[in-house]
Amino acid sequence: MIRLNEVEYEYRPGLSLGDIVGDYNLSHAKVDFDACVVIIDSAVVPAAEARIRRLSDGESVYIVPKLDGG
């Protein structure tokens, strides 16, 4: 099982974060890799790597919008 922003998805070998985000965006608030911070099991993953990263069973992913201050 993979958790993305507290939503569970069935794990399957070869599943990428981009695959799950595509499904997530169909029924939840849209997330965009370039405008967000990606955290996988407490580690920040660069946006360029996050989209193609292969996931492992049991991982938790949070995609959080960046806050720009001014």
Backbone as a printed PyTorch tensor [residue, N CA C, xyz], in Angstrom:
tensor([[[  0.8460,  -1.1620,   0.0000],
         [  0.0000,   0.0000,   0.0000],
         [  0.9060,   1.2440,   0.0000]],

        [[  0.5350,   2.2080,  -0.8200],
         [  1.2220,   3.4920,  -0.8810],
         [  0.2470,   4.5460,  -0.3810]],

        [[  0.7290,   5.4770,   0.4160],
         [ -0.1180,   6.5730,   0.8860],
         [  0.3810,   7.8730,   0.2760]],

        [[ -0.5060,   8.5880,  -0.4000],
         [ -0.1940,   9.9020,  -0.9600],
         [ -1.1310,  10.9070,  -0.3250]],

        [[ -0.5750,  11.8100,   0.4680],
         [ -1.3810,  12.8130,   1.1780],
         [ -2.5670,  12.1640,   1.8770]],

        [[ -2.2940,  11.0610,   2.5750],
         [ -3.2660,  10.3030,   3.3750],
         [ -4.2920,   9.5220,   2.5510]],

        [[ -4.1270,   9.4310,   1.2360],
         [ -4.9960,   8.6200,   0.3880],
         [ -4.2340,   7.3450,   0.0360]],

        [[ -4.8570,   6.1900,   0.2170],
         [ -4.1860,   4.9160,  -0.0240],
         [ -4.3630,   4.4450,  -1.4630]],

        [[ -3.2700,   3.8980,  -2.0060],
         [ -3.2640,   3.3180,  -3.3460],
         [ -2.6380,   1.9350,  -3.2700]],

        [[ -3.1560,   1.0250,  -4.0290],
         [ -2.6270,  -0.3360,  -4.0770],
         [ -1.2410,  -0.3080,  -4.7280]],

        [[ -0.2820,  -0.9570,  -4.0910],
         [  1.0690,  -1.0420,  -4.6530],
         [  1.1140,  -2.0750,  -5.7720]],

        [[  1.8750,  -1.7500,  -6.8170],
         [  2.1950,  -2.7210,  -7.8600],
         [  3.6190,  -2.4440,  -8.3110]],

        [[  4.3790,  -3.4660,  -8.6260],
         [  5.7780,  -3.2910,  -9.0290],
         [  5.9010,  -2.3340, -10.2160]],

        [[  6.9030,  -1.4750, -10.1540],
         [  7.1640,  -0.5250, -11.2270],
         [  6.3580,   0.7530, -11.1350]],

        [[  5.5350,   0.8830, -10.0990],
         [  4.6920,   2.0580,  -9.9270],
         [  5.5570,   3.2850,  -9.6580]],

        [[  5.3110,   4.3570, -10.4080],
         [  6.0680,   5.5890, -10.1820],
         [  5.1870,   6.6080,  -9.4610]],

        [[  5.8240,   7.5870,  -8.8690],
         [  5.0790,   8.6390,  -8.1990],
         [  4.2310,   9.4080,  -9.2130]],

        [[  4.7370,   9.5900, -10.4190],
         [  3.9700,  10.2580, -11.4700],
         [  2.6760,   9.5290, -11.7800]],

        [[  2.7040,   8.1970, -11.7710],
         [  1.4950,   7.4040, -12.0050],
         [  0.4380,   7.6880, -10.9320]],

        [[  0.8520,   7.6730,  -9.6950],
         [ -0.0850,   7.8850,  -8.5950],
         [ -0.6150,   9.3120,  -8.5980]],

        [[  0.2450,  10.2860,  -8.8620],
         [ -0.1910,  11.6810,  -8.8830],
         [ -1.2400,  11.8930,  -9.9740]],

        [[ -1.0800,  11.2360, -11.1120],
         [ -2.0860,  11.3320, -12.1630],
         [ -3.4440,  10.8690, -11.6840]],

        [[ -3.4890,   9.7470, -10.9640],
         [ -4.7420,   9.2430, -10.4060],
         [ -5.2790,  10.1820,  -9.3200]],

        [[ -4.3810,  10.6520,  -8.4650],
         [ -4.7570,  11.5400,  -7.3600],
         [ -5.4000,  12.8250,  -7.8920]],

        [[ -4.8180,  13.4000,  -8.9440],
         [ -5.3060,  14.6610,  -9.4860],
         [ -6.6940,  14.5580, -10.1110]],

        [[ -7.1360,  13.3490, -10.4410],
         [ -8.4700,  13.1820, -11.0090],
         [ -9.5780,  13.4300,  -9.9930]],

        [[ -9.3000,  13.1790,  -8.7100],
         [-10.3700,  13.2790,  -7.7220],
         [-10.0350,  14.1420,  -6.4950]],

        [[ -8.8650,  14.7520,  -6.4800],
         [ -8.4540,  15.5840,  -5.3450],
         [ -7.8960,  16.9090,  -5.8640]],

        [[ -7.5350,  17.7810,  -4.9260],
         [ -6.8930,  19.0400,  -5.3040],
         [ -5.6380,  18.7180,  -6.1160]],

        [[ -5.4560,  19.4090,  -7.2050],
         [ -4.3300,  19.1390,  -8.1070],
         [ -3.0100,  19.4580,  -7.4190]],

        [[ -2.0500,  18.5670,  -7.5840],
         [ -0.6920,  18.8110,  -7.1090],
         [  0.2230,  18.8630,  -8.3240]],

        [[  1.2300,  19.7150,  -8.2260],
         [  2.1780,  19.9320,  -9.3120],
         [  3.5820,  19.7990,  -8.7340]],

        [[  4.3970,  18.9660,  -9.3380],
         [  5.7350,  18.7150,  -8.8030],
         [  6.5690,  19.9910,  -8.7100]],

        [[  6.4680,  20.8790,  -9.6970],
         [  7.3240,  22.0620,  -9.7260],
         [  6.9160,  23.1120,  -8.7010]],

        [[  5.6580,  23.1310,  -8.2780],
         [  5.1770,  24.1260,  -7.3310],
         [  5.0500,  23.5580,  -5.9170]],

        [[  5.5740,  22.3560,  -5.7010],
         [  5.4020,  21.6900,  -4.4130],
         [  6.7170,  21.1000,  -3.9140]],

        [[  6.7040,  20.7600,  -2.6420],
         [  7.7960,  20.0180,  -2.0250],
         [  7.3180,  18.5760,  -1.8910]],

        [[  8.1480,  17.6220,  -2.3050],
         [  7.7960,  16.2100,  -2.2400],
         [  8.5850,  15.5650,  -1.1040]],

        [[  7.8640,  14.9150,  -0.1940],
         [  8.4830,  14.2480,   0.9540],
         [  8.0830,  12.7760,   0.8990]],

        [[  9.0770,  11.9160,   0.8470],
         [  8.8310,  10.4740,   0.8390],
         [  9.5020,   9.8750,   2.0670]],

        [[  8.6790,   9.3270,   2.9490],
         [  9.1700,   8.7450,   4.2020],
         [ 10.1640,   9.6680,   4.9090]],

        [[  9.7800,  10.9140,   5.1200],
         [ 10.5330,  11.9250,   5.8610],
         [ 11.7450,  12.4920,   5.1300]],

        [[ 11.9490,  12.1520,   3.8660],
         [ 13.0790,  12.6910,   3.0880],
         [ 12.5450,  13.5260,   1.9310]],

        [[ 13.0960,  14.7240,   1.7710],
         [ 12.7030,  15.5840,   0.6610],
         [ 13.3390,  15.0560,  -0.6180]],

        [[ 12.5270,  14.9650,  -1.6630],
         [ 12.9890,  14.4700,  -2.9610],
         [ 12.8960,  15.6290,  -3.9600]],

        [[ 13.9840,  15.9320,  -4.6850],
         [ 13.9260,  17.0140,  -5.6720],
         [ 12.8190,  16.7760,  -6.6980]],

        [[ 12.1540,  17.8610,  -7.1080],
         [ 11.0230,  17.7650,  -8.0370],
         [ 11.4070,  17.0490,  -9.3250]],

        [[ 12.6170,  17.2790,  -9.8220],
         [ 13.0470,  16.6490, -11.0750],
         [ 13.1120,  15.1270, -10.9550]],

        [[ 13.4170,  14.6290,  -9.7750],
         [ 13.5090,  13.1840,  -9.5480],
         [ 12.1790,  12.5710,  -9.1090]],

        [[ 11.3350,  13.3710,  -8.4760],
         [ 10.1130,  12.8440,  -7.8670],
         [  9.1650,  12.2240,  -8.8850]],

        [[  8.9760,  12.8810, -10.0040],
         [  8.0110,  12.4210, -11.0110],
         [  8.3080,  10.9990, -11.4920]],

        [[  9.5860,  10.6620, -11.6580],
         [  9.9550,   9.3560, -12.2180],
         [ 10.3630,   8.3420, -11.1480]],

        [[ 10.3660,   8.7620,  -9.8950],
         [ 10.8150,   7.8700,  -8.8220],
         [  9.8890,   6.6630,  -8.6940]],

        [[ 10.4830,   5.4750,  -8.6830],
         [  9.7320,   4.2280,  -8.4720],
         [  9.4810,   4.0740,  -6.9790]],

        [[  8.2870,   3.6890,  -6.6440],
         [  7.9060,   3.5700,  -5.2460],
         [  8.0290,   2.1390,  -4.7570]],

        [[  8.1950,   2.0080,  -3.4520],
         [  8.2440,   0.7030,  -2.7970],
         [  6.9880,   0.5460,  -1.9470]],

        [[  6.5820,  -0.6870,  -1.7500],
         [  5.4090,  -0.9660,  -0.9400],
         [  5.5970,  -0.3930,   0.4600]],

        [[  4.5770,   0.2550,   0.9760],
         [  4.6010,   0.7780,   2.3420],
         [  5.0880,   2.2070,   2.4670]],

        [[  5.4650,   2.8560,   1.3720],
         [  5.9730,   4.2210,   1.4560],
         [  4.8240,   5.2150,   1.6630]],

        [[  5.1480,   6.3000,   2.3710],
         [  4.2160,   7.4050,   2.5680],
         [  4.7740,   8.6270,   1.8500]],

        [[  3.9270,   9.2670,   1.0690],
         [  4.3420,  10.4200,   0.2720],
         [  3.4570,  11.6050,   0.6340]],

        [[  4.0910,  12.7590,   0.8240],
         [  3.3630,  13.9990,   1.0190],
         [  3.8440,  14.9740,  -0.0360]],

        [[  2.9000,  15.5990,  -0.7060],
         [  3.2170,  16.6350,  -1.6780],
         [  2.5640,  17.9060,  -1.1570]],

        [[  3.4070,  18.8690,  -0.8010],
         [  2.9500,  20.0680,  -0.1100],
         [  3.2910,  21.3000,  -0.9470]],

        [[  2.3260,  22.2020,  -1.1600],
         [  2.6220,  23.4320,  -1.9270],
         [  3.7080,  24.2550,  -1.2480]],

        [[  4.5890,  24.8300,  -2.0580],
         [  5.6080,  25.7300,  -1.5430],
         [  4.9420,  27.0360,  -1.1360]],

        [[  5.4280,  27.6230,  -0.0700],
         [  4.9240,  28.9190,   0.3720],
         [  5.9950,  29.9550,   0.0580]],

        [[  5.6430,  30.9310,  -0.7500],
         [  6.5650,  32.0140,  -1.0680],
         [  6.2310,  33.1950,  -0.1770]],

        [[  7.2430,  33.7220,   0.4530],
         [  7.0450,  34.8810,   1.3200],
         [  7.4770,  36.1610,   0.6320]],

        [[  7.1120,  37.2390,   1.2080],
         [  7.5280,  38.4910,   0.5910],
         [  7.3300,  39.6570,   1.4880]]])
